[in-house]
Short mmCIF file of C-alpha atoms and ligand atoms in Angstrom, two decimals:
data_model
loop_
_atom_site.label_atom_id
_atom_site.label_comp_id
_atom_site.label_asym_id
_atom_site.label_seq_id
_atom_site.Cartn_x
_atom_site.Cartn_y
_atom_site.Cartn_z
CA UNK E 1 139.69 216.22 233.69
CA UNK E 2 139.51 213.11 234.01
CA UNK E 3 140.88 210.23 231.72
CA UNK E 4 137.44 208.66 230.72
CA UNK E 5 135.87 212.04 229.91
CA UNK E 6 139.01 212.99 227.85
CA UNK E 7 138.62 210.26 225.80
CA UNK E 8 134.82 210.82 225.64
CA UNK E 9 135.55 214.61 224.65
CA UNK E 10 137.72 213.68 221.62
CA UNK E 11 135.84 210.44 220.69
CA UNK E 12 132.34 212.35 220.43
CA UNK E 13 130.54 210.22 223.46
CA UNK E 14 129.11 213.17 224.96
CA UNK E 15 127.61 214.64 221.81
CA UNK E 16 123.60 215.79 223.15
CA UNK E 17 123.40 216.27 219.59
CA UNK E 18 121.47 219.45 220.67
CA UNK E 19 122.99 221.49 217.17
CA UNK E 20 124.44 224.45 219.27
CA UNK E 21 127.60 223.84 217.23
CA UNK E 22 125.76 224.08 213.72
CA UNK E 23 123.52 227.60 214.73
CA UNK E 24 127.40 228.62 214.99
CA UNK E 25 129.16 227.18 212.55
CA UNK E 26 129.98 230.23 209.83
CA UNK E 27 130.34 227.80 207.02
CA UNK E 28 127.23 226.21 207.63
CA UNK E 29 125.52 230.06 207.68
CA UNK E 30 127.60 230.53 204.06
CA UNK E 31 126.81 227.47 202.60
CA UNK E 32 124.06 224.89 202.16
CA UNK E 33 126.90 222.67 200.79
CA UNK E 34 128.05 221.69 203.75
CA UNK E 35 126.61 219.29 206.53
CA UNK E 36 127.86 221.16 209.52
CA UNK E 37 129.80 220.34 212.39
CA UNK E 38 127.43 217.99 214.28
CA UNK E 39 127.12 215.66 211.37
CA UNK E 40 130.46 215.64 210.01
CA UNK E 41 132.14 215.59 213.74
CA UNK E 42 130.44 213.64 216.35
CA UNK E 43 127.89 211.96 214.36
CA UNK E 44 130.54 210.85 211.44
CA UNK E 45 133.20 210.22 213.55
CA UNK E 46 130.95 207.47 215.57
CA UNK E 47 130.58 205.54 212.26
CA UNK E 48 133.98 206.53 210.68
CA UNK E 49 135.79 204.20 213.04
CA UNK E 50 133.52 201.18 212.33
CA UNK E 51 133.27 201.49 208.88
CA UNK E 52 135.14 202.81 205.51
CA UNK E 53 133.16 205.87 204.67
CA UNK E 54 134.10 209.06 204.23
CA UNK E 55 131.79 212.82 204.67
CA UNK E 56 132.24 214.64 201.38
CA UNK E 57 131.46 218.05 203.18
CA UNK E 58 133.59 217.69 205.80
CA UNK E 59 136.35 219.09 203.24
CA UNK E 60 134.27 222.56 204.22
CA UNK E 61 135.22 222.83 207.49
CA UNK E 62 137.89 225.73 208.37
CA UNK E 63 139.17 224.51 211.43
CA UNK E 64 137.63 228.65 213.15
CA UNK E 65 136.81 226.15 215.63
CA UNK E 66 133.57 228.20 216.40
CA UNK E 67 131.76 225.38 217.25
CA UNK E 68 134.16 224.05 219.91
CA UNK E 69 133.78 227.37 221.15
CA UNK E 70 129.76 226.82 221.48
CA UNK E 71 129.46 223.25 222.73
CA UNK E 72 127.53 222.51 225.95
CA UNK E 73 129.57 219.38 226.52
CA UNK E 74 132.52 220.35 225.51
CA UNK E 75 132.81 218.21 222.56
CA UNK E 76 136.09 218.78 220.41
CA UNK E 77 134.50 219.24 217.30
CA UNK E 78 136.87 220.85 215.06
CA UNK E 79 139.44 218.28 216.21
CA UNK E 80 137.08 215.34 215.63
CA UNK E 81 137.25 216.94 211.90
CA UNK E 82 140.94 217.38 211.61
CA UNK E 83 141.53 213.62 212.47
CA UNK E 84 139.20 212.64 209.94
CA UNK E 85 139.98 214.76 207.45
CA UNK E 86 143.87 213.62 208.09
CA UNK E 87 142.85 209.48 208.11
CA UNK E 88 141.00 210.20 204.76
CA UNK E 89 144.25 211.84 202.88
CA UNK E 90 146.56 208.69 204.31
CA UNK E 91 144.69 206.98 201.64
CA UNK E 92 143.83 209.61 198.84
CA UNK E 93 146.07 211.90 197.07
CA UNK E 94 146.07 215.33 197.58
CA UNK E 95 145.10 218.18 194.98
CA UNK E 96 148.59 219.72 193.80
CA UNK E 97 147.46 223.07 195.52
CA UNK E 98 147.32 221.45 199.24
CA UNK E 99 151.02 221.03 199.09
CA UNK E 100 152.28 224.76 198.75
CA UNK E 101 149.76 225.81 201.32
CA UNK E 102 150.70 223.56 203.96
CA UNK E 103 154.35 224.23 203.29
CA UNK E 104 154.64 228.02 203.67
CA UNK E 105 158.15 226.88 205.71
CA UNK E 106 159.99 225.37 202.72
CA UNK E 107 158.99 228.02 200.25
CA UNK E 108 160.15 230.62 203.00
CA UNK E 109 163.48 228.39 203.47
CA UNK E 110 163.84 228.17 199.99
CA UNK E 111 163.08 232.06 199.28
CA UNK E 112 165.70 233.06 202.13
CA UNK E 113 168.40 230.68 201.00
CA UNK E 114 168.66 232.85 197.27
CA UNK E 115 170.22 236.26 196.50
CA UNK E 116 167.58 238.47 195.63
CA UNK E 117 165.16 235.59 196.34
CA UNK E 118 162.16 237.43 198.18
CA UNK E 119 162.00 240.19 195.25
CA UNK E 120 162.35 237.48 193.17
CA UNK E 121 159.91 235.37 194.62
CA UNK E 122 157.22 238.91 195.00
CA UNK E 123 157.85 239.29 191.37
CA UNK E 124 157.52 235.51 190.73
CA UNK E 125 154.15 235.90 192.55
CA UNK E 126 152.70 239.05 190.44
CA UNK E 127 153.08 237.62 187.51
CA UNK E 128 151.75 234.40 188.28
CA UNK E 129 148.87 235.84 189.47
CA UNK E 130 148.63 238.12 186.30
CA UNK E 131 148.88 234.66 184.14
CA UNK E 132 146.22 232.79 185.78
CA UNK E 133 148.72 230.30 187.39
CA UNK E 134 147.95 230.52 190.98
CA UNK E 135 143.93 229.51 189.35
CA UNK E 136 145.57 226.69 187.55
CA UNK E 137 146.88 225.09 190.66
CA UNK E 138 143.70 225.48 192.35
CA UNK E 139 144.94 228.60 194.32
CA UNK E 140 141.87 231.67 195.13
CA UNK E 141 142.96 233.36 191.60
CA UNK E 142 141.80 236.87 192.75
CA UNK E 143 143.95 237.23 195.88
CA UNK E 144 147.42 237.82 196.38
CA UNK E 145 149.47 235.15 198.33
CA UNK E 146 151.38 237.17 201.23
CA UNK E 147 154.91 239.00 200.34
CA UNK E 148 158.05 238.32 201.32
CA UNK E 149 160.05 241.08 203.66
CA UNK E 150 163.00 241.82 201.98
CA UNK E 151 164.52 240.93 205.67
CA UNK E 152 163.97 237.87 207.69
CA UNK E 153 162.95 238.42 211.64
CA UNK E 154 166.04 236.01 212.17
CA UNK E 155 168.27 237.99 210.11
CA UNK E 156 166.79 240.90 211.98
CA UNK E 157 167.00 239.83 214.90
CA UNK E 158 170.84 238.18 214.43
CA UNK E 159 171.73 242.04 213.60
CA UNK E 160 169.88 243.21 216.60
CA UNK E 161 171.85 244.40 220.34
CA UNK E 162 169.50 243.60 223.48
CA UNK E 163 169.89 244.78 226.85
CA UNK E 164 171.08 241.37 228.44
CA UNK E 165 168.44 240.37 231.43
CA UNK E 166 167.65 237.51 233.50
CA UNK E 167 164.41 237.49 232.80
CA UNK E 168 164.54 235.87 229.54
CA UNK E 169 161.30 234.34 226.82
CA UNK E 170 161.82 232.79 223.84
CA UNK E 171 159.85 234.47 220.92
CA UNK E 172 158.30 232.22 218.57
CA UNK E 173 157.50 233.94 215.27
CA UNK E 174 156.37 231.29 213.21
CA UNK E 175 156.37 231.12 209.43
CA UNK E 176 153.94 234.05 208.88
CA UNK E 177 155.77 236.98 210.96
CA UNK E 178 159.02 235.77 210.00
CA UNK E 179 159.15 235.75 206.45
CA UNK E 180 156.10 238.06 205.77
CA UNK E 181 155.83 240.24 208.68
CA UNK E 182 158.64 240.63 210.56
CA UNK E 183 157.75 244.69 212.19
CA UNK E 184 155.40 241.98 214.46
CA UNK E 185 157.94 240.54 215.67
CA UNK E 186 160.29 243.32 215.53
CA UNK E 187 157.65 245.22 217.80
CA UNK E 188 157.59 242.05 220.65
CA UNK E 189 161.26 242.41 221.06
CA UNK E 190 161.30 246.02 221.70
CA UNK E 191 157.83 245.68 223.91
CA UNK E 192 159.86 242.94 225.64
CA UNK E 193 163.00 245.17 226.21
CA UNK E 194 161.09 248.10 227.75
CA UNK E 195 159.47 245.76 230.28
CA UNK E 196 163.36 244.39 231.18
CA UNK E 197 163.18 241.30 229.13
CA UNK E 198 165.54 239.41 227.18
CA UNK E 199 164.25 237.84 224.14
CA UNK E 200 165.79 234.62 223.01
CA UNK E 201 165.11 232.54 219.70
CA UNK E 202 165.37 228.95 219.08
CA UNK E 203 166.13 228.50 215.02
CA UNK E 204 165.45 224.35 215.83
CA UNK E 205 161.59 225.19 216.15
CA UNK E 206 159.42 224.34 212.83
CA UNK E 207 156.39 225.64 211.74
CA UNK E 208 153.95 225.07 214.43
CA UNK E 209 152.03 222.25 211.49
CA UNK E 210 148.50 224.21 211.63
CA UNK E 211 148.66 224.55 207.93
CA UNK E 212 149.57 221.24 207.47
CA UNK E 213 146.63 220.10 209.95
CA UNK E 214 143.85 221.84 208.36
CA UNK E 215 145.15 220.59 204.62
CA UNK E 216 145.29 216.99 205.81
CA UNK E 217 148.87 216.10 205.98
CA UNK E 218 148.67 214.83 209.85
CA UNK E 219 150.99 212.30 210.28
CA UNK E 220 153.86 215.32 208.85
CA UNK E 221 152.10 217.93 211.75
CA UNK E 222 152.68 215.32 214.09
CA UNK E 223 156.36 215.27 213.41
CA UNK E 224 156.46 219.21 213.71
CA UNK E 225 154.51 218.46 216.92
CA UNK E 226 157.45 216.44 218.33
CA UNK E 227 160.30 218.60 217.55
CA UNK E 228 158.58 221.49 218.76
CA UNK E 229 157.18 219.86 222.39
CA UNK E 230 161.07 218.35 222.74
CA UNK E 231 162.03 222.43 222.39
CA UNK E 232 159.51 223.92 224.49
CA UNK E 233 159.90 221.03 227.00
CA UNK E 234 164.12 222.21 226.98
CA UNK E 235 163.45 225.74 227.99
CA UNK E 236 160.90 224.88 230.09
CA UNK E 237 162.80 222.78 232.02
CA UNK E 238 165.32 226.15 232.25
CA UNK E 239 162.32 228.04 233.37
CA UNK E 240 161.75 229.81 230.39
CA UNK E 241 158.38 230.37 228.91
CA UNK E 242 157.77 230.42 224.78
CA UNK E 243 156.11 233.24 223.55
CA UNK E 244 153.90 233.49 220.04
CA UNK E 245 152.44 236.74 218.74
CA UNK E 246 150.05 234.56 216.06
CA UNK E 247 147.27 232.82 217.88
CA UNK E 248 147.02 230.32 215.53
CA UNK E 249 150.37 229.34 216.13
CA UNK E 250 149.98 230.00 220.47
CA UNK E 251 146.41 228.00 219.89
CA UNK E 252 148.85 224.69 218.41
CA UNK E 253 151.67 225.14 220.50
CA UNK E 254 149.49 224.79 223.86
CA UNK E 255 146.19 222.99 222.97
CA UNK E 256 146.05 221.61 219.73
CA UNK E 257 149.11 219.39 219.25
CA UNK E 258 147.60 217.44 222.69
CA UNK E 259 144.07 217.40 220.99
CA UNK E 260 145.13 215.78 218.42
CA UNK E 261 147.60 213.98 218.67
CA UNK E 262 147.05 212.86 223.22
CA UNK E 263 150.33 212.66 224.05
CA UNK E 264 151.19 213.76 227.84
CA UNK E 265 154.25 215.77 226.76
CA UNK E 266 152.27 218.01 224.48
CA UNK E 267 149.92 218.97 227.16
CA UNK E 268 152.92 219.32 229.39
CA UNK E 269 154.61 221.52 227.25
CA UNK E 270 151.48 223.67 225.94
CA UNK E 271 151.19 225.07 229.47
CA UNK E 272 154.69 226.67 229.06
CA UNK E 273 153.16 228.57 225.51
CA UNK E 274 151.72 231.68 225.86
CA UNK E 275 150.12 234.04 223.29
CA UNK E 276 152.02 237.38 223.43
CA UNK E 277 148.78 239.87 225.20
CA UNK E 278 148.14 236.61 227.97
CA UNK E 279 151.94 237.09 228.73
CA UNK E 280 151.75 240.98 228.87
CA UNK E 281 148.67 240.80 231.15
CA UNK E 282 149.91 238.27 233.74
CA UNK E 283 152.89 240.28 234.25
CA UNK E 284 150.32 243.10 234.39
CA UNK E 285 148.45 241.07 237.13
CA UNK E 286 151.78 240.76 239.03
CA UNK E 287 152.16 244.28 238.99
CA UNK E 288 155.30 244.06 236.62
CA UNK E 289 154.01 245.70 233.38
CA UNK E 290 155.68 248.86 232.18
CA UNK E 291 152.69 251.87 231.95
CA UNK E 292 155.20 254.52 231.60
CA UNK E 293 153.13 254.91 228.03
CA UNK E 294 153.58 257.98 225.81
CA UNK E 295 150.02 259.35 224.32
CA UNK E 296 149.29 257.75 221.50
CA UNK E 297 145.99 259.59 219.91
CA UNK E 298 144.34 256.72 217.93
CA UNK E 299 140.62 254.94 217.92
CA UNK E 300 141.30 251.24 217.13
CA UNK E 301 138.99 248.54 215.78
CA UNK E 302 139.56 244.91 216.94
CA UNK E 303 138.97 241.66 215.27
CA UNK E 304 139.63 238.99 218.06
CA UNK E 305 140.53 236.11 216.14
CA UNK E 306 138.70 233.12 216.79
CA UNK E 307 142.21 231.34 217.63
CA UNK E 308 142.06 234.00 220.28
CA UNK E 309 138.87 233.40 221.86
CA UNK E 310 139.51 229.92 221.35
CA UNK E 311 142.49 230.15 224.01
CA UNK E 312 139.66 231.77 226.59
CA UNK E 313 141.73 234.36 228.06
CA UNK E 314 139.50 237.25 226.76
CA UNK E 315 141.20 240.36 224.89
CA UNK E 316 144.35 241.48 227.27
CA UNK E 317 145.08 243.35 224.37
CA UNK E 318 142.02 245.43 224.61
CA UNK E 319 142.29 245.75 228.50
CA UNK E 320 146.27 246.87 228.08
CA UNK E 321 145.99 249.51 225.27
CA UNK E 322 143.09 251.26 226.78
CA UNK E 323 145.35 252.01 229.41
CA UNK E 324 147.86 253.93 226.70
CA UNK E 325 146.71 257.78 227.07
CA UNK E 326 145.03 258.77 223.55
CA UNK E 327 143.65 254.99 223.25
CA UNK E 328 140.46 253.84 222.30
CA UNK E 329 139.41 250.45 221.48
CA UNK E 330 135.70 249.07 220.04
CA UNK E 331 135.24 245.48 219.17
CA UNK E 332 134.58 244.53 215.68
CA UNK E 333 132.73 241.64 217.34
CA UNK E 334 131.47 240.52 213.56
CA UNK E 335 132.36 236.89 214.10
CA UNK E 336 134.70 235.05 211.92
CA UNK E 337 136.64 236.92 208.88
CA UNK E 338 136.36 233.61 207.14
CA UNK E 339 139.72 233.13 205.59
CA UNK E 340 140.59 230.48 208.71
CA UNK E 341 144.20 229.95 207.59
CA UNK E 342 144.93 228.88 203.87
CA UNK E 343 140.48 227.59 203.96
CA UNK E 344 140.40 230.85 201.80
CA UNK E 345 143.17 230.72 199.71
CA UNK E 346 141.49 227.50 198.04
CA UNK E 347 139.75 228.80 194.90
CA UNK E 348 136.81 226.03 195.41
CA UNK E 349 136.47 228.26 199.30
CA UNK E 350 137.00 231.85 197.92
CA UNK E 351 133.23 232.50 197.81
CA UNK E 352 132.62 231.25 201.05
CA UNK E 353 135.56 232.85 202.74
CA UNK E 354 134.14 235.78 201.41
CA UNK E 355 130.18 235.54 202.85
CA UNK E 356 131.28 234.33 206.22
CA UNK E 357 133.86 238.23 206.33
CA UNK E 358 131.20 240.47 205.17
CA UNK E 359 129.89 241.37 208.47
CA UNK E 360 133.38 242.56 209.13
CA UNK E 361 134.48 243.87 206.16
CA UNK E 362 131.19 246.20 206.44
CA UNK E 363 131.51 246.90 210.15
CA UNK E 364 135.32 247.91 209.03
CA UNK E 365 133.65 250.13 206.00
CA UNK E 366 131.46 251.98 208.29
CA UNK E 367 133.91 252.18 211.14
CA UNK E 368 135.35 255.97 211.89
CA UNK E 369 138.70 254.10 213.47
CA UNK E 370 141.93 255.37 212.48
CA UNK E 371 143.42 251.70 212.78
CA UNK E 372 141.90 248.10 212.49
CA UNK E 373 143.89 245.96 215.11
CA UNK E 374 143.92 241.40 214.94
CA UNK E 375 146.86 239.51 216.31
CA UNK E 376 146.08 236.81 213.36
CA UNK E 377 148.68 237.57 210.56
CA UNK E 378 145.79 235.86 208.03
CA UNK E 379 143.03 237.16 209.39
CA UNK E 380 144.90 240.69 208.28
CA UNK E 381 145.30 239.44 204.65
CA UNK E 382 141.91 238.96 204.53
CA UNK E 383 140.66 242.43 206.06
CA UNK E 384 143.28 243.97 204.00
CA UNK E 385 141.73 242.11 200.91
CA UNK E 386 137.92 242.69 202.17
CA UNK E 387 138.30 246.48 202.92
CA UNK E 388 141.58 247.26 201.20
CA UNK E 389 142.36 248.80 205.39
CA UNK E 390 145.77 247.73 205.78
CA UNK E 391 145.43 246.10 209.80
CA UNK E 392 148.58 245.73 212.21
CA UNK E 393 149.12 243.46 215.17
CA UNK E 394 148.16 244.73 218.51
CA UNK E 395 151.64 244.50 219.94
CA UNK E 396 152.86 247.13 217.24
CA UNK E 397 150.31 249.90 218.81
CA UNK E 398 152.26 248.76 222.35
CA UNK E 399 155.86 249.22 221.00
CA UNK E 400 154.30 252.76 219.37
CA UNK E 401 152.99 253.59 223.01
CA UNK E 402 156.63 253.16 224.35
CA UNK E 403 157.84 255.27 221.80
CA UNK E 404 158.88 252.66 219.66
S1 SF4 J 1 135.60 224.45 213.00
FE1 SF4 J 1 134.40 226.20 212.19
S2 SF4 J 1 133.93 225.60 210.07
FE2 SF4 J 1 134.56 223.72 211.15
S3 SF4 J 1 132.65 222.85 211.85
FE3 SF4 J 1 133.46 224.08 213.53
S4 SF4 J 1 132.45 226.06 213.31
FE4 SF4 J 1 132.18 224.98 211.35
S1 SF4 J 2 127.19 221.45 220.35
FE1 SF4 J 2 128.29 219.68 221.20
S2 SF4 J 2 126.69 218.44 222.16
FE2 SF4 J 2 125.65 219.91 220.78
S3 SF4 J 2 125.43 218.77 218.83
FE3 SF4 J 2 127.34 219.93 218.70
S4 SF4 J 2 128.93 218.49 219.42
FE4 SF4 J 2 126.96 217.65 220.07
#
C-alpha cells in the first residue's frame, strides 16, 4: 500500500460515505442511541481535527470492528473511533469503572502475588456481586466478572517437562487464558508438542493493551505496544514466530498496534504474530501437521469471533477439526455475540450487549451440538452467560483429538 493511501485509510479521505459500514454495524441494529460508524468515524473524525468537539455516541462503539470488515474503501473505521475516543479521555476523567476493566493485568498480578489470593479474590467477587457493588462502580450488575484458576498458565507451565525441539514458538497467553483459563493454553502446548514443537514463553510481554484501547486509556496501550513490538521484534530476529490462542489479542499484536499507533516496527513485528489455527494450517499447507488423530465423536457449533474474521484468514479451525474422525462442525454464523471485550461488562451497555447476542444465543438454544466452539475467551463468557452452554476454545477439541 502505498504511503498516501495509508494515510488516507486511517485519516477517513476515502470515505464514499455510501453507509455499508452502518447496515453492519450491530450497535447501530441494537440501538437508536447511537450515530453509527459513518458519522462518528469518517465523518467526525474530518471535523474532530479542526475543531474541539466531541460525538457523544461514539462512547457506543465496541471496537467488533464489523464495519471495517464491510467497507468498500477500506476505511479503518473502528480505528478512526479508538483514536478519538482515546484524544477525548486525555482531557476528561474517566468513570471509576473504566479503570478495573482496562487493567485485568494488575488485578491478575495482584491476585497471583497473595496466598490463597484467587479463592480469595472468586469469593471477593461473589459477594460483591451479591451486595450490589460491582452496580455501584458502574460494572453490568447481573453478570459475573471471569474467575480466577486456582493455577496460573506460568506457574503451569514453569512445572511443566517439554520434549526439547528446534523448532521452537513462543506462546502468548495474554491476560485472559492465563489467569482465567489456563486448560487453553495448557491445550496449545500439548497440540504444539505432538506436532514436534517446543513452546517457549516470554514473562517480559504485557497485556496486549486492547482493553485499555477500547476504554480510552491510549497513550498507556501505546506503551504496552512498545514493550511488546521490542519482544516480538527479539525473537523474530531469532527466527521465532509468537503465537496467541485469543484473537483479540493475535488481532493487536499484528494489526492493530500499527493502526493505531503507525509506527514501522509495529507493522514489522505484527507479521511475525500469528493466531494459533493460522499457525496450525500453514504448517498444514506445508505438509507438516500431525493427522495421526484419534476419533473424537462430537458435533461442534462455531462462533468465529469477529477478531477472527477480522484477521481474514477464514476458519482453519473449522477446516482442521473436520479432518479429526467423529468431527463435525456447523457455523453459528449469527454475527456478533455483542459483549466485544469489557463493551458488555459496562452496566450503561448490558442491554445492548445483550440484543446484538440473541441471534446466537437462540441459534445455540436450538442447536443439537454436543459442544459450542470460539477461540475468543470473552466471547465464551458471554455464550456461557446467554445460553448458560459452557463453550471451549477450538484448540482444546485438537489436544482431545491427540488424545490429550
Ligand atoms: S466497530 Fe463495531 S460497534 Fe464500532 S462502529 Fe464498527 S461495527 Fe459499529
Ligand atoms: S463503508 Fe467505508 S466508504 Fe462507506 S460510509 Fe462507511 S467508511 Fe465510508
Amino acid at each position: 500500500m502505498s504511503e498516501e493511501k495509508d494515510k488516507a485509510i486511517y485519516s477517513a479521505d476515502h470515505c464514499l460515505s455510501c453507509t455499508s459500514c452502518m447496515s453492519s454495524c450491530p450497535v447501530m441494529e441494537a440501538t437508536q442511541e447511537y450515530r453509527g460508524p459513518k458519522l462518528v468515524g469518517p465523518a467526525h473524525s474530518r471535523m474532530h481535527f479542526s475543531q474541539e468537539d466531541y460525538e457523544d455516541s461514539l462512547d457506543f462503539c465496541s471496537n467488533c470492528k464489523s464495519c471495517d470488515r464491510a467497507c468498500p474503501s477500506g476505511v479503518a473505521v473502528s480505528t478512526l473511533n479508538m483514536l478519538q475516543r482515546g484524544e477525548y479521555y486525555r482531557t476528561h476523567p474517566h468513570k471509576q469503572r473504566d479503570q478495573m476493566l482496562a487493567h485485568g493485568e494488575d488485578m491478575g498480578k495482584l491476585v497471583r502475588s497473595l496466598p490463597f489470593g484467587a479463592a480469595c479474590a472468586n469469593l471477593g467477587m461473589k459477594i460483591g456481586k451479591s451486595l450490589g457493588v460491582f452496580g455501584m462502580l458502574g460494572i453490568a450488575g447481573k453478570r459475573d466478572m471471569p474467575s480466577y484458576a486456582s493455577q496460573s498458565f506460568y506457574s503451569w507451565f514453569k512445572g511443566y517437562k517439554q520434549q526439547p525441539s528446534d523448532k521452537k514458538v513462543v506462546f502468548f497467553p495474554g491476560c485472559f487464558i492465563n489467569d482465567n483459563e489456563p486448560q487453553v493454553g495448557i491445550a496449545f502446548v500439548k497440540v504444539m508438542q505432538k506436532n514436534g514443537y517446543e513452546v517457549l514463553v516470554d514473562q517480559k510481554f504485557n497485556c496486549c493493551g486492547s482493553p485499555m484501547v477500547v476504554t480510552g486509556y491510549l497513550d498507556e496501550a501505546k506503551e504496552h505496544a512498545h514493550n511488546n513490538v521490542a519482544r516480538i521484534l527479539e525473537w523474530k530476529a531469532k527466527g521465532i514466530p509468537v503465537i496467541a490462542c485469543c484473537t483479540s489479542c493475535s488481532l493487536m499484536l499484528k494489526e492493530e498496534y500499527g493502526e493505531l499507533f503507525g509506527e514501522d516496527e509495529m507493522h514489522e513485528a505484527g507479521a511475525n504474530v500469528y493466531d494459533a489455527f493460522e499457525y496450525l494450517a500453514i504448517m498444514e499447507e506445508k505438509g507438516e501437521l500431525n493427522t495421526s488423530f484419534k476419533e473424537v465423536k462430537e458435533s461442534l457449533m462455531y462462533h468465529v469471533p469477529c477478531h477472527l474474521k477480522s484477521q481474514g484468514f477464514g476458519t482453519p479451525a473449522k477446516d482442521i477439526l473436520e479432518e479429526v474422525p467423529g468431527v463435525s462442525v456447523e457455523l453459528a454464523d449469527a454475527g456478533c455475540c455483542g459483549i466485544s471485550g469489557n463493551f458488555g461488562f459496562k452496566d450503561d451497555k448490558y442491554e445492548i450487549s445483550m440484543k446484538v447476542g440473541a441471534k446466537l444465543f437462540e441459534r445455540i438454544n436450538i442447536s443439537q451440538a454436543d459442544e459450542v466452539i470460539c477461540d475468543c475467551g470473552t466471547c465464551r463468557m458471554q455464550i456461557n452467560h446467554g445460553t448458560q452452554v459452557k463453550p471451549c476454545h477450538p484448540i482444546e477439541i485438537l489436544a482431545k483429538a491427540y488424545g490429550e
